[in-house]
PDB file of C-alpha atoms in Angstrom:
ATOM      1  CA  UNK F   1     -10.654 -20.071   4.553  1.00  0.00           C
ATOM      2  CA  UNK F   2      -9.161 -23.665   4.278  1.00  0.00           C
ATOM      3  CA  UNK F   3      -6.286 -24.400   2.111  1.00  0.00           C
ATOM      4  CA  UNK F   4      -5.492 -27.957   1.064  1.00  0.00           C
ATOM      5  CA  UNK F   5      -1.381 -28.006  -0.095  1.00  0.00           C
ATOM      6  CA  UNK F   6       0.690 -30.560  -0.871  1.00  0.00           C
ATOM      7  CA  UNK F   7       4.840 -30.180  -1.062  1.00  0.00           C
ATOM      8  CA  UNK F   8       6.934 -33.354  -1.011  1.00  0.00           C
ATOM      9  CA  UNK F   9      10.216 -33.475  -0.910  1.00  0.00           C
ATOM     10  CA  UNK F  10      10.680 -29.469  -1.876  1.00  0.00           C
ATOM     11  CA  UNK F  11      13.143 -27.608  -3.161  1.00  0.00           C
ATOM     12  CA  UNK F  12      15.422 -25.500  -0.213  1.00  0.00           C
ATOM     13  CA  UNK F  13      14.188 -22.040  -0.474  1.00  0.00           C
ATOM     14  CA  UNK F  14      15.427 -19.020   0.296  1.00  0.00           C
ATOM     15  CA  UNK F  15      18.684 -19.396  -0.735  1.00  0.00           C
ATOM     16  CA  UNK F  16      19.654 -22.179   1.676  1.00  0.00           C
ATOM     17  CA  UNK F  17      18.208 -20.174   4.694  1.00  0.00           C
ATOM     18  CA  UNK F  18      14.853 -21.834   4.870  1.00  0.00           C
ATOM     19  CA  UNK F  19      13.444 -25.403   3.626  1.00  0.00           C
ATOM     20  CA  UNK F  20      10.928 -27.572   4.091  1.00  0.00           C
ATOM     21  CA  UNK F  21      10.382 -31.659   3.515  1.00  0.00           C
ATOM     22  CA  UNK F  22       7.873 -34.369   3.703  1.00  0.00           C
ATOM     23  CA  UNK F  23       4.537 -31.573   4.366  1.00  0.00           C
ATOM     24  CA  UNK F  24       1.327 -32.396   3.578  1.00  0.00           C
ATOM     25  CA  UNK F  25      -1.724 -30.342   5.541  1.00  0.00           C
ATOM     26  CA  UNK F  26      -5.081 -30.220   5.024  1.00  0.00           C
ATOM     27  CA  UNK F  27      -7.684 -28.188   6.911  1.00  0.00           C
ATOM     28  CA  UNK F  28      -7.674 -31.045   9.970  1.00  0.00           C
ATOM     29  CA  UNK F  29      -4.442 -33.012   9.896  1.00  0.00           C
ATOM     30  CA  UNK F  30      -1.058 -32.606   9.174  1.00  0.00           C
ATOM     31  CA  UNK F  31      -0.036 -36.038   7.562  1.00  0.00           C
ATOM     32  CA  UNK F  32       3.608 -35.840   7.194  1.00  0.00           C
ATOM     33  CA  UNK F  33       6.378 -35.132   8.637  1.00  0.00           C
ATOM     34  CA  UNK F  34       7.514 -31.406   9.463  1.00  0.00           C
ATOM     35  CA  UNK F  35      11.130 -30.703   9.069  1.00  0.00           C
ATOM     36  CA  UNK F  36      12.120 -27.051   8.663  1.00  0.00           C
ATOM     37  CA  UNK F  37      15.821 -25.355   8.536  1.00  0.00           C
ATOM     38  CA  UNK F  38      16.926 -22.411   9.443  1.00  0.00           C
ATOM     39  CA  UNK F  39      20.693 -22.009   8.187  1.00  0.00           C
ATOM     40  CA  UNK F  40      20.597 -25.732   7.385  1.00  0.00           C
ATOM     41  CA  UNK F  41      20.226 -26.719  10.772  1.00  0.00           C
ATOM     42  CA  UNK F  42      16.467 -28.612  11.597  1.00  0.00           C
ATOM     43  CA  UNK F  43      14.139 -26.296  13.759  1.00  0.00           C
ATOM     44  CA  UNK F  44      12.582 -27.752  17.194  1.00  0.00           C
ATOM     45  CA  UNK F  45       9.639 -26.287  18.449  1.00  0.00           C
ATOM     46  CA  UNK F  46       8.503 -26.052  22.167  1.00  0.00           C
ATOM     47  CA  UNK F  47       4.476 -26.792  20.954  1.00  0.00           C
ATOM     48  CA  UNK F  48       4.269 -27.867  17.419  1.00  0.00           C
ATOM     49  CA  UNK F  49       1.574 -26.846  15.257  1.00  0.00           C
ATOM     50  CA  UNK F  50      -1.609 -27.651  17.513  1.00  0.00           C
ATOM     51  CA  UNK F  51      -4.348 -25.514  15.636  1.00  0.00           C
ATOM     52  CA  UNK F  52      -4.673 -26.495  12.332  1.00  0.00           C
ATOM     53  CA  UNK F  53      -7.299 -23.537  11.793  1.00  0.00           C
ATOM     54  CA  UNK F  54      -4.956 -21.095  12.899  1.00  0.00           C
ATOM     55  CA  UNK F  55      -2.416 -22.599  10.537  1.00  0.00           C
ATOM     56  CA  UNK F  56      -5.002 -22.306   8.266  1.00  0.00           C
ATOM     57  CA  UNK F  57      -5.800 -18.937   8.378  1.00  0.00           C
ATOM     58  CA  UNK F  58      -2.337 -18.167   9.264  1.00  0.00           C
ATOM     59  CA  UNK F  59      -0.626 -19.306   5.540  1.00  0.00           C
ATOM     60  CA  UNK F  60      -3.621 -17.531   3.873  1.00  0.00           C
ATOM     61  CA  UNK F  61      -2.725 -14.437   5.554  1.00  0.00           C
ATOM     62  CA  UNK F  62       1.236 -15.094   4.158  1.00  0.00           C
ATOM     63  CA  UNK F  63       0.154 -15.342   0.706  1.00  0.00           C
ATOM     64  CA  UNK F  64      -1.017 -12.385   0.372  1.00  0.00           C
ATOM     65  CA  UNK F  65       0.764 -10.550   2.811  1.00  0.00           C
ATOM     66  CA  UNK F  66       4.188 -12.157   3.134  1.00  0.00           C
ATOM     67  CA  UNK F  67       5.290 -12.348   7.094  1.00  0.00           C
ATOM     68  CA  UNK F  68       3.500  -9.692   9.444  1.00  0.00           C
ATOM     69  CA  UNK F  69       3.838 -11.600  12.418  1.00  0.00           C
ATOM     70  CA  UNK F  70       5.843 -11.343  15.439  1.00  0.00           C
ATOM     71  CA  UNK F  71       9.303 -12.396  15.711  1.00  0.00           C
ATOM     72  CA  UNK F  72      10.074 -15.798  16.851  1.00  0.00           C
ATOM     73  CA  UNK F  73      12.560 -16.168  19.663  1.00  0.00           C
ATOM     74  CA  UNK F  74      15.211 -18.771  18.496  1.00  0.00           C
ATOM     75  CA  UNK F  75      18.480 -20.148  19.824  1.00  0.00           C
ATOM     76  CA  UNK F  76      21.401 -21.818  18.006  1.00  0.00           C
ATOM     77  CA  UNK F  77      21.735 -25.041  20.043  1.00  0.00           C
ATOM     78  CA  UNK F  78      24.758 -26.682  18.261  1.00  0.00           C
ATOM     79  CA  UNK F  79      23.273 -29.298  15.729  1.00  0.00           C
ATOM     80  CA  UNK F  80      19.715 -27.810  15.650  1.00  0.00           C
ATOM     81  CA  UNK F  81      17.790 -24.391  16.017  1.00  0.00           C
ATOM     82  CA  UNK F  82      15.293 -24.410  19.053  1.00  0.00           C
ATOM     83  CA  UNK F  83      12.361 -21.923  18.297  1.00  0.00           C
ATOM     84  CA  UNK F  84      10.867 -20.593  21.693  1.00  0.00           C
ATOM     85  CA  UNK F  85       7.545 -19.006  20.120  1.00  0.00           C
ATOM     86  CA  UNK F  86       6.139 -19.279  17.066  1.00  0.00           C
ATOM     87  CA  UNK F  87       5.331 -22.859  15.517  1.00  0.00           C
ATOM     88  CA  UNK F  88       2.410 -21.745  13.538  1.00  0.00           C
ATOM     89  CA  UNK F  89       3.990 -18.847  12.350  1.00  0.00           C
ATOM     90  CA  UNK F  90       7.020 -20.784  11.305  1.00  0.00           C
ATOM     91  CA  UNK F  91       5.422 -23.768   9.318  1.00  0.00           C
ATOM     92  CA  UNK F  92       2.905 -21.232   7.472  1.00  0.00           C
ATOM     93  CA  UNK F  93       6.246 -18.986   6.606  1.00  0.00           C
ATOM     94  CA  UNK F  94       7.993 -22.461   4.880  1.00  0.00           C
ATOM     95  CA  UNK F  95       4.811 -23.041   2.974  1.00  0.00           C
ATOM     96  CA  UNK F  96       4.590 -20.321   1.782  1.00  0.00           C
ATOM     97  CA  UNK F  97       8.041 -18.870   1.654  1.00  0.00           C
ATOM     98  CA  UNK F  98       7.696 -15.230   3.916  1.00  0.00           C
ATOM     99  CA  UNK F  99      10.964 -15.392   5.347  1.00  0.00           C
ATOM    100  CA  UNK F 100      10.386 -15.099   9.194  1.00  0.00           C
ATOM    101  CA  UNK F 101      11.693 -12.028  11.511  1.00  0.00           C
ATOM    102  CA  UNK F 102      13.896 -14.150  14.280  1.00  0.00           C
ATOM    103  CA  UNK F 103      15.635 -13.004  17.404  1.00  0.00           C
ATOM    104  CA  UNK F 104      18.237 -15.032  18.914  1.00  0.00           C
ATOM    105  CA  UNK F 105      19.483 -15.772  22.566  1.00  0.00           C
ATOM    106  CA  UNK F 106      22.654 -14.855  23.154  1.00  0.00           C
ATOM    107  CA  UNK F 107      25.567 -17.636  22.744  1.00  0.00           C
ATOM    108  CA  UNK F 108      26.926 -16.859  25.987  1.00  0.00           C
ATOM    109  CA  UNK F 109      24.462 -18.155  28.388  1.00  0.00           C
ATOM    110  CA  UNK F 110      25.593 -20.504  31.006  1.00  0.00           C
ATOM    111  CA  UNK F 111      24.154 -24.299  31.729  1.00  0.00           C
ATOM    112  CA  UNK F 112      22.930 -23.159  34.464  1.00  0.00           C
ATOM    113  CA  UNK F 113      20.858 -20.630  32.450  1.00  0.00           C
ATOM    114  CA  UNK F 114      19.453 -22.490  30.222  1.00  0.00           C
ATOM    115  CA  UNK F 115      18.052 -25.122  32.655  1.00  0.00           C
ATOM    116  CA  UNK F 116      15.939 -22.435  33.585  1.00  0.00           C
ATOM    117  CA  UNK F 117      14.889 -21.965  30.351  1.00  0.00           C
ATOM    118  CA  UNK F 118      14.276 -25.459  29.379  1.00  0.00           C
ATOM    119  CA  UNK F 119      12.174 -26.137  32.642  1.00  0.00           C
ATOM    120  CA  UNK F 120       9.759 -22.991  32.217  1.00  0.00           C
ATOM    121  CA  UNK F 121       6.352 -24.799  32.043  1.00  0.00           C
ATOM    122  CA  UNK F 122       4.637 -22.030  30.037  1.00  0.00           C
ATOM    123  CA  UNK F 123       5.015 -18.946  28.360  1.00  0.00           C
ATOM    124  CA  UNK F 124       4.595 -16.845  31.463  1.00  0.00           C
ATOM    125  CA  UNK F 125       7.681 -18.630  33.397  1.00  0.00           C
ATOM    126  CA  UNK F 126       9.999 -18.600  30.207  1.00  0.00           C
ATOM    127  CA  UNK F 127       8.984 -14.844  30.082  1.00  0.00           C
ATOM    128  CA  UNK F 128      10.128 -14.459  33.746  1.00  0.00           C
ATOM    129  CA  UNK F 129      13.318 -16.533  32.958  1.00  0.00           C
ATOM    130  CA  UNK F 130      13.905 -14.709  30.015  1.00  0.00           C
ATOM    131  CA  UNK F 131      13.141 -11.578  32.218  1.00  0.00           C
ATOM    132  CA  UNK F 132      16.103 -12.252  35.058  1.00  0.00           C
ATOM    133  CA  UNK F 133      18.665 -12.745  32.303  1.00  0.00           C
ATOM    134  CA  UNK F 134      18.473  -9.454  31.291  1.00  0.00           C
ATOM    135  CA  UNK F 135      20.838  -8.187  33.858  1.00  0.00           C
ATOM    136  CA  UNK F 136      23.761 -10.720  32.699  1.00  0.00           C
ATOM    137  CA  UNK F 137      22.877 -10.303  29.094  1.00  0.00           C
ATOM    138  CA  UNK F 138      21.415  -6.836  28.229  1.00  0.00           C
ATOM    139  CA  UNK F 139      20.742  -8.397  24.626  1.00  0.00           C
ATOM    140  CA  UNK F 140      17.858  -9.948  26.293  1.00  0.00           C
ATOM    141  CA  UNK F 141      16.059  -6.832  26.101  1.00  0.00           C
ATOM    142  CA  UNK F 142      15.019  -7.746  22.182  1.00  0.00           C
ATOM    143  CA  UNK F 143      13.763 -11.320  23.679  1.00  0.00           C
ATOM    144  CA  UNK F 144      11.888  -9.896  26.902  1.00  0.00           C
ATOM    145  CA  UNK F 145      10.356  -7.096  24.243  1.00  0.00           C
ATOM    146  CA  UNK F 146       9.124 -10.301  22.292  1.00  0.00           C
ATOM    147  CA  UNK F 147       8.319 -12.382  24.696  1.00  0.00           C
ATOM    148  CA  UNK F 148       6.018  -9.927  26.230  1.00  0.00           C
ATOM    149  CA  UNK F 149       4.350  -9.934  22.837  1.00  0.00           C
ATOM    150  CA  UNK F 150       4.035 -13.148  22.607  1.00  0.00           C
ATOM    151  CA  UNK F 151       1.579 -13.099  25.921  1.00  0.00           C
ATOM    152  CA  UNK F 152      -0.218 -10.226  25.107  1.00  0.00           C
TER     153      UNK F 152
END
């Protein structure tokens, strides 16, 4: 099932938490701009949304539903929110306004940490990365949990 929507310039939702701007999709492009904040900082995403039919299918599910999808694995990075997993899930959530389930990195990792996390290539090495953190940061066991998920 397609669904053509149209939001410009919208309203912040969820009391502040959540907002969206500038989104226009249609069943094969996305025409606008995506900005989305979580705790009004912007969200960056590792991928993007790069299935548009899985978006698709993905907000009609949220409409009637509300969120049912994993978690997505985010991190406060200062100025912005950097979402690890979950692009699709996350634009379908601010169109149609399911508040997403989100776990967060620990604040205490080092630099040296989260080079390794920035260089994984794929979901497989930042599970791995994610994986040898545990030991340091036994918080990591929520992530890990998710991550492995995520692959499944």
């Amino acid at each position: 099932m397609a669904i053509d929507l149209t939001i410009v310039n919208s309203q912040p939702m969820l009391a502040g938490v959540l907002s969206i701007h500038w989104l226009a999709i249609t069943s094969t492009t996305i025409h606008k701009e995506f900005k989305m904040n979580i705790y009004g900082k912007q969200v960056v995403t590792r991928n993007g949304v790069t299935d548009v039919n899985k978006l698709d299918d993905l907000i009609a599910d949220m409409v009637v539903h509300g969120w049912r999808g994993r978690p997505i694995i985010v991190a406060d990075m200062g100025e912005w929110i950097q979402a690890f997993t979950g692009s699709h899930r996350l634009t379908a959530a601010s169109v149609t306004g399911a508040i997403p389930e989100l776990v967060w990195l620990p604040s205490g990792l080092t630099e040296d940490e989260w080079v390794g996390i920035h260089f994984a290539n794929d979901d497989d090495d930042l599970l791995r990365v994610f994986q040898g953190l545990v030991a340091n940061h036994p918080d990591m066991t929520a992530v890990v949990a998710v991550m492995q998920d995520e692959i499944d």
